[in-house]
Coordinates of N, CA and C in Angstrom, one line a residue:
M1 N 20.4 -131.8 -128.5 CA 21.5 -132.6 -129.0 C 22.8 -131.9 -129.1
Q2 N 22.7 -130.6 -129.5 CA 23.9 -129.8 -129.6 C 24.6 -129.6 -128.2
A3 N 23.7 -129.5 -127.2 CA 24.3 -129.3 -125.8 C 25.0 -130.5 -125.4
Y4 N 24.5 -131.7 -125.7 CA 25.2 -132.9 -125.3 C 26.5 -133.1 -126.1
S5 N 26.5 -132.7 -127.4 CA 27.8 -132.8 -128.1 C 28.8 -131.8 -127.6
E6 N 28.4 -130.6 -127.2 CA 29.3 -129.7 -126.6 C 29.8 -130.1 -125.3
F7 N 28.9 -130.8 -124.5 CA 29.3 -131.3 -123.2 C 30.4 -132.4 -123.4
I8 N 30.2 -133.3 -124.3 CA 31.2 -134.3 -124.5 C 32.5 -133.7 -125.0
Y9 N 32.4 -132.8 -126.0 CA 33.6 -132.2 -126.5 C 34.4 -131.4 -125.5
G10 N 33.7 -130.7 -124.6 CA 34.4 -129.9 -123.6 C 34.6 -130.7 -122.3
C11 N 34.6 -132.0 -122.3 CA 34.8 -132.8 -121.1 C 36.1 -132.5 -120.4
H12 N 37.1 -132.3 -121.1 CA 38.4 -132.0 -120.5 C 38.4 -130.7 -119.7
T13 N 37.8 -129.7 -120.3 CA 37.7 -128.4 -119.6 C 36.9 -128.5 -118.3
V14 N 35.8 -129.3 -118.4 CA 35.0 -129.5 -117.3 C 35.7 -130.2 -116.2
K15 N 36.5 -131.2 -116.5 CA 37.3 -131.9 -115.5 C 38.3 -131.0 -114.9
M16 N 39.0 -130.2 -115.7 CA 40.1 -129.4 -115.3 C 39.6 -128.4 -114.3
Y17 N 38.5 -127.8 -114.5 CA 38.0 -126.7 -113.6 C 37.0 -127.2 -112.6
N18 N 36.7 -128.5 -112.5 CA 35.8 -129.1 -111.5 C 34.4 -128.6 -111.7
W19 N 33.9 -128.5 -112.9 CA 32.6 -128.1 -113.2 C 31.6 -129.2 -113.4
E20 N 31.9 -130.4 -112.9 CA 31.1 -131.6 -113.3 C 29.7 -131.5 -112.7
K21 N 29.6 -131.2 -111.4 CA 28.3 -131.1 -110.8 C 27.4 -130.0 -111.4
P22 N 27.8 -128.8 -111.6 CA 27.0 -127.8 -112.2 C 26.5 -128.2 -113.6
M23 N 27.4 -128.8 -114.4 CA 27.1 -129.2 -115.8 C 26.1 -130.3 -115.7
E24 N 26.2 -131.3 -114.8 CA 25.3 -132.4 -114.6 C 23.9 -131.8 -114.3
N25 N 23.9 -130.9 -113.4 CA 22.6 -130.3 -113.0 C 21.9 -129.6 -114.2
R26 N 22.7 -128.9 -115.0 CA 22.2 -128.2 -116.1 C 21.6 -129.1 -117.1
I27 N 22.3 -130.2 -117.4 CA 21.9 -131.2 -118.3 C 20.6 -131.9 -117.8
V28 N 20.5 -132.2 -116.6 CA 19.3 -132.8 -116.0 C 18.1 -131.8 -116.1
Q29 N 18.4 -130.6 -115.9 CA 17.3 -129.6 -116.1 C 16.9 -129.5 -117.5
M30 N 17.8 -129.5 -118.4 CA 17.5 -129.4 -119.9 C 16.7 -130.6 -120.3
R31 N 17.0 -131.8 -119.8 CA 16.2 -133.0 -120.1 C 14.8 -132.9 -119.5
K32 N 14.7 -132.4 -118.3 CA 13.3 -132.2 -117.7 C 12.5 -131.3 -118.6
N33 N 13.1 -130.2 -119.0 CA 12.3 -129.2 -119.9 C 12.0 -129.9 -121.2
E34 N 12.9 -130.6 -121.8 CA 12.6 -131.2 -123.0 C 11.5 -132.3 -122.9
L35 N 11.6 -133.1 -121.9 CA 10.6 -134.1 -121.6 C 9.2 -133.5 -121.4
E36 N 9.2 -132.4 -120.7 CA 7.9 -131.7 -120.4 C 7.3 -131.1 -121.7
S37 N 8.2 -130.6 -122.6 CA 7.7 -130.1 -123.9 C 7.2 -131.2 -124.8
I38 N 7.9 -132.4 -124.7 CA 7.4 -133.5 -125.5 C 6.1 -134.0 -125.0
R39 N 5.9 -134.1 -123.7 CA 4.6 -134.5 -123.2 C 3.5 -133.6 -123.6
Y40 N 3.7 -132.3 -123.5 CA 2.7 -131.3 -123.8 C 2.3 -131.5 -125.3
T41 N 3.3 -131.6 -126.2 CA 3.1 -131.8 -127.6 C 2.3 -133.0 -127.9
S42 N 2.7 -134.1 -127.2 CA 2.0 -135.4 -127.4 C 0.5 -135.3 -127.0
R43 N 0.3 -134.7 -125.9 CA -1.1 -134.5 -125.4 C -1.9 -133.7 -126.4
F44 N -1.3 -132.6 -126.9 CA -2.0 -131.8 -127.9 C -2.3 -132.5 -129.2
R45 N -1.4 -133.3 -129.6 CA -1.6 -134.1 -130.9 C -2.7 -135.2 -130.6
A46 N -2.7 -135.8 -129.4 CA -3.7 -136.8 -129.1 C -5.1 -136.2 -129.1
F47 N -5.2 -135.0 -128.5 CA -6.5 -134.3 -128.5 C -6.9 -134.0 -129.9
N48 N -6.0 -133.5 -130.8 CA -6.3 -133.2 -132.1 C -6.8 -134.4 -132.9
R49 N -6.1 -135.5 -132.7 CA -6.5 -136.8 -133.4 C -7.9 -137.3 -132.9
T50 N -8.1 -137.2 -131.7 CA -9.4 -137.6 -131.1 C -10.5 -136.7 -131.7
Q51 N -10.2 -135.4 -131.8 CA -11.2 -134.5 -132.4 C -11.5 -134.8 -133.8
Y52 N -10.5 -135.2 -134.6 CA -10.6 -135.6 -136.0 C -11.5 -136.8 -136.1
F53 N -11.4 -137.8 -135.3 CA -12.2 -139.0 -135.5 C -13.6 -138.9 -134.9
I54 N -13.9 -138.1 -134.0 CA -15.2 -138.0 -133.4 C -16.0 -136.8 -133.9
S55 N -15.4 -135.9 -134.6 CA -16.1 -134.7 -135.0 C -17.3 -135.0 -135.9
T56 N -17.2 -135.9 -136.8 CA -18.4 -136.2 -137.7 C -19.5 -136.7 -136.9
Q57 N -19.2 -137.7 -136.0 CA -20.3 -138.3 -135.2 C -21.0 -137.3 -134.3
L58 N -20.2 -136.4 -133.6 CA -20.8 -135.4 -132.7 C -21.6 -134.4 -133.5
L59 N -21.1 -134.0 -134.6 CA -21.8 -133.0 -135.4 C -23.1 -133.6 -136.0
S60 N -23.1 -134.8 -136.4 CA -24.3 -135.5 -136.9 C -25.3 -135.7 -135.8
L61 N -24.8 -136.1 -134.6 CA -25.7 -136.3 -133.4 C -26.4 -134.9 -133.1
A62 N -25.6 -133.9 -133.0 CA -26.2 -132.6 -132.7 C -27.2 -132.1 -133.7
T63 N -26.8 -132.2 -135.0 CA -27.7 -131.8 -136.1 C -29.0 -132.6 -136.2
F64 N -28.8 -133.9 -136.3 CA -30.0 -134.7 -136.4 C -30.8 -134.8 -135.1
G65 N -30.2 -134.7 -134.0 CA -30.9 -134.7 -132.7 C -31.8 -133.5 -132.6
S66 N -31.2 -132.3 -132.9 CA -32.0 -131.1 -132.8 C -33.1 -131.1 -133.9
A67 N -32.8 -131.6 -135.1 CA -33.8 -131.7 -136.1 C -35.0 -132.6 -135.7
W68 N -34.7 -133.7 -135.1 CA -35.7 -134.6 -134.6 C -36.5 -134.0 -133.5
L69 N -35.8 -133.3 -132.5 CA -36.5 -132.6 -131.4 C -37.4 -131.5 -131.9
L70 N -37.0 -130.8 -133.0 CA -37.8 -129.7 -133.6 C -39.0 -130.3 -134.5
G71 N -39.0 -131.6 -134.7 CA -40.0 -132.1 -135.5 C -39.8 -132.2 -137.0
Y72 N -38.6 -132.0 -137.5 CA -38.3 -132.1 -138.9 C -38.2 -133.6 -139.3
P73 N -38.7 -133.9 -140.5 CA -38.6 -135.3 -140.9 C -37.1 -135.7 -141.3
L74 N -36.7 -136.8 -140.8 CA -35.4 -137.3 -141.1 C -35.5 -138.5 -142.2
T75 N -35.1 -138.2 -143.4 CA -35.2 -139.2 -144.4 C -33.8 -139.4 -145.0
I76 N -33.7 -140.5 -145.7 CA -32.4 -140.9 -146.3 C -32.0 -139.8 -147.3
A77 N -32.9 -139.2 -148.0 CA -32.6 -138.1 -149.0 C -32.0 -136.9 -148.4
N78 N -32.3 -136.6 -147.1 CA -31.6 -135.4 -146.5 C -30.6 -135.7 -145.5
T79 N -30.5 -137.0 -145.0 CA -29.4 -137.3 -144.0 C -28.1 -137.7 -144.7
F80 N -28.1 -138.6 -145.7 CA -26.9 -139.0 -146.3 C -26.0 -137.9 -146.9
P81 N -26.7 -137.0 -147.7 CA -25.8 -135.9 -148.2 C -25.3 -135.0 -147.1
L82 N -26.0 -134.9 -146.1 CA -25.5 -134.0 -145.0 C -24.3 -134.7 -144.2
I83 N -24.4 -136.0 -144.1 CA -23.3 -136.8 -143.5 C -22.1 -136.7 -144.4
M84 N -22.2 -136.7 -145.7 CA -21.1 -136.6 -146.6 C -20.5 -135.2 -146.5
A85 N -21.4 -134.2 -146.3 CA -20.9 -132.8 -146.2 C -20.1 -132.7 -144.9
F86 N -20.6 -133.3 -143.8 CA -19.9 -133.3 -142.6 C -18.5 -134.0 -142.7
A87 N -18.4 -135.0 -143.5 CA -17.1 -135.7 -143.7 C -16.2 -134.8 -144.4
F88 N -16.7 -134.1 -145.4 CA -15.8 -133.2 -146.1 C -15.3 -132.0 -145.2
M89 N -16.2 -131.5 -144.4 CA -15.9 -130.5 -143.5 C -14.8 -131.0 -142.4
R90 N -15.0 -132.3 -142.0 CA -14.1 -132.9 -141.1 C -12.7 -132.9 -141.7
D91 N -12.6 -133.3 -142.9 CA -11.2 -133.4 -143.5 C -10.6 -132.0 -143.6
N92 N -11.4 -131.0 -143.9 CA -10.8 -129.6 -144.0 C -10.6 -128.9 -142.7
I93 N -11.6 -129.0 -141.8 CA -11.5 -128.3 -140.6 C -10.8 -129.0 -139.5
A94 N -11.2 -130.2 -139.3 CA -10.6 -131.0 -138.1 C -9.2 -131.4 -138.3
C95 N -8.8 -131.5 -139.6 CA -7.4 -131.9 -139.9 C -6.5 -130.7 -140.0
W96 N -6.9 -129.6 -140.7 CA -6.0 -128.5 -141.0 C -5.9 -127.4 -139.9
V97 N -7.0 -127.2 -139.3 CA -7.1 -126.2 -138.2 C -6.2 -126.6 -137.0
P98 N -6.2 -127.8 -136.5 CA -5.3 -128.1 -135.4 C -3.8 -128.1 -135.9
L99 N -3.6 -128.5 -137.1 CA -2.2 -128.4 -137.7 C -1.8 -127.0 -137.7
A100 N -2.7 -126.1 -138.1 CA -2.3 -124.7 -138.1 C -2.0 -124.1 -136.7
F101 N -2.8 -124.6 -135.7 CA -2.5 -124.2 -134.4 C -1.1 -124.7 -133.9
E102 N -0.9 -126.0 -134.3 CA 0.4 -126.6 -133.9 C 1.6 -125.8 -134.5
K103 N 1.5 -125.5 -135.8 CA 2.6 -124.8 -136.5 C 2.7 -123.3 -135.9
F104 N 1.6 -122.7 -135.6 CA 1.6 -121.4 -135.0 C 2.3 -121.4 -133.6
N105 N 2.0 -122.4 -132.8 CA 2.7 -122.5 -131.5 C 4.2 -122.7 -131.7
E106 N 4.6 -123.6 -132.7 CA 6.0 -123.8 -133.0 C 6.7 -122.5 -133.4
A107 N 6.0 -121.7 -134.3 CA 6.5 -120.4 -134.7 C 6.6 -119.4 -133.6
K108 N 5.7 -119.5 -132.7 CA 5.7 -118.5 -131.6 C 6.9 -118.9 -130.7
L109 N 7.1 -120.2 -130.4 CA 8.3 -120.6 -129.6 C 9.6 -120.2 -130.3
A110 N 9.7 -120.4 -131.6 CA 10.9 -120.0 -132.3 C 11.1 -118.5 -132.3
S111 N 10.0 -117.8 -132.4 CA 10.1 -116.3 -132.3 C 10.6 -115.9 -130.9
K112 N 10.2 -116.5 -129.8 CA 10.7 -116.2 -128.5 C 12.1 -116.5 -128.4
R113 N 12.6 -117.6 -128.9 CA 14.0 -118.0 -128.9 C 14.9 -117.0 -129.6
I114 N 14.4 -116.6 -130.8 CA 15.1 -115.6 -131.6 C 15.2 -114.3 -130.9
H115 N 14.1 -113.9 -130.3 CA 14.0 -112.6 -129.6 C 15.0 -112.7 -128.4
A116 N 15.0 -113.8 -127.7 CA 15.9 -113.9 -126.5 C 17.4 -113.8 -127.0
F117 N 17.6 -114.5 -128.1 CA 19.0 -114.5 -128.7 C 19.4 -113.1 -129.1
M118 N 18.5 -112.4 -129.8 CA 18.8 -111.1 -130.3 C 19.0 -110.0 -129.2
H119 N 18.5 -110.3 -128.0 CA 18.6 -109.3 -126.9 C 19.6 -109.7 -125.9
L120 N 20.5 -110.7 -126.3 CA 21.6 -111.1 -125.3 C 22.5 -109.9 -125.2
T121 N 23.1 -109.7 -124.1 CA 24.1 -108.7 -123.9 C 25.5 -109.3 -124.3
V122 N 26.2 -108.5 -125.0 CA 27.5 -109.0 -125.4 C 28.5 -108.5 -124.4
K123 N 29.3 -109.5 -123.9 CA 30.3 -109.2 -122.9 C 31.6 -109.0 -123.7
Q124 N 32.2 -107.9 -123.5 CA 33.5 -107.6 -124.1 C 34.5 -107.5 -123.1
E125 N 35.6 -108.2 -123.2 CA 36.7 -108.1 -122.3 C 37.7 -107.3 -122.9
H126 N 38.1 -106.3 -122.1 CA 39.2 -105.4 -122.6 C 40.5 -105.9 -122.2
Q127 N 41.3 -106.3 -123.2 CA 42.6 -106.8 -123.0 C 43.6 -105.7 -123.4
S128 N 44.5 -105.4 -122.6 CA 45.5 -104.5 -122.9 C 46.6 -105.2 -123.8
S129 N 46.8 -104.6 -124.9 CA 47.8 -105.2 -125.8 C 49.1 -104.5 -125.7
T130 N 50.0 -105.2 -125.2 CA 51.4 -104.6 -125.1 C 52.3 -105.2 -126.1
N131 N 53.1 -104.4 -126.7 CA 54.1 -104.9 -127.6 C 55.4 -105.1 -126.9
T132 N 55.8 -106.3 -127.0 CA 57.1 -106.6 -126.4 C 58.0 -107.1 -127.4
L133 N 59.2 -106.7 -127.3 CA 60.3 -107.1 -128.2 C 61.1 -108.2 -127.5
L134 N 61.3 -109.2 -128.2 CA 62.2 -110.3 -127.7 C 63.5 -110.3 -128.3

């Protein structure tokens, strides 16, 4: 958003020096990068939401299926409390762990940006200052 504001603000300079095409190309590239980032984040969130809703069913299927195959009796007294325990685990694990990964990735990206900013080279132009008397 800041780049667009700066682009609009500096429109006169762009027109004066005929920088229209390079600036347009840069903005198009920035939009492509931004859209790619949004798509990646949306896919990641969709995967996390899907995992949240199907984790209890898959865990129950694996647990009760293996218990049945091993010959353990499946009764109401031992299945319902276990399903409730899976639901509690789902709320804690399937909701907070993906959120932690998401925040970790955001922090890693911010760290890379800060690192790149801190290692920019500073260009200093030496101007000779001459004192003139009028």
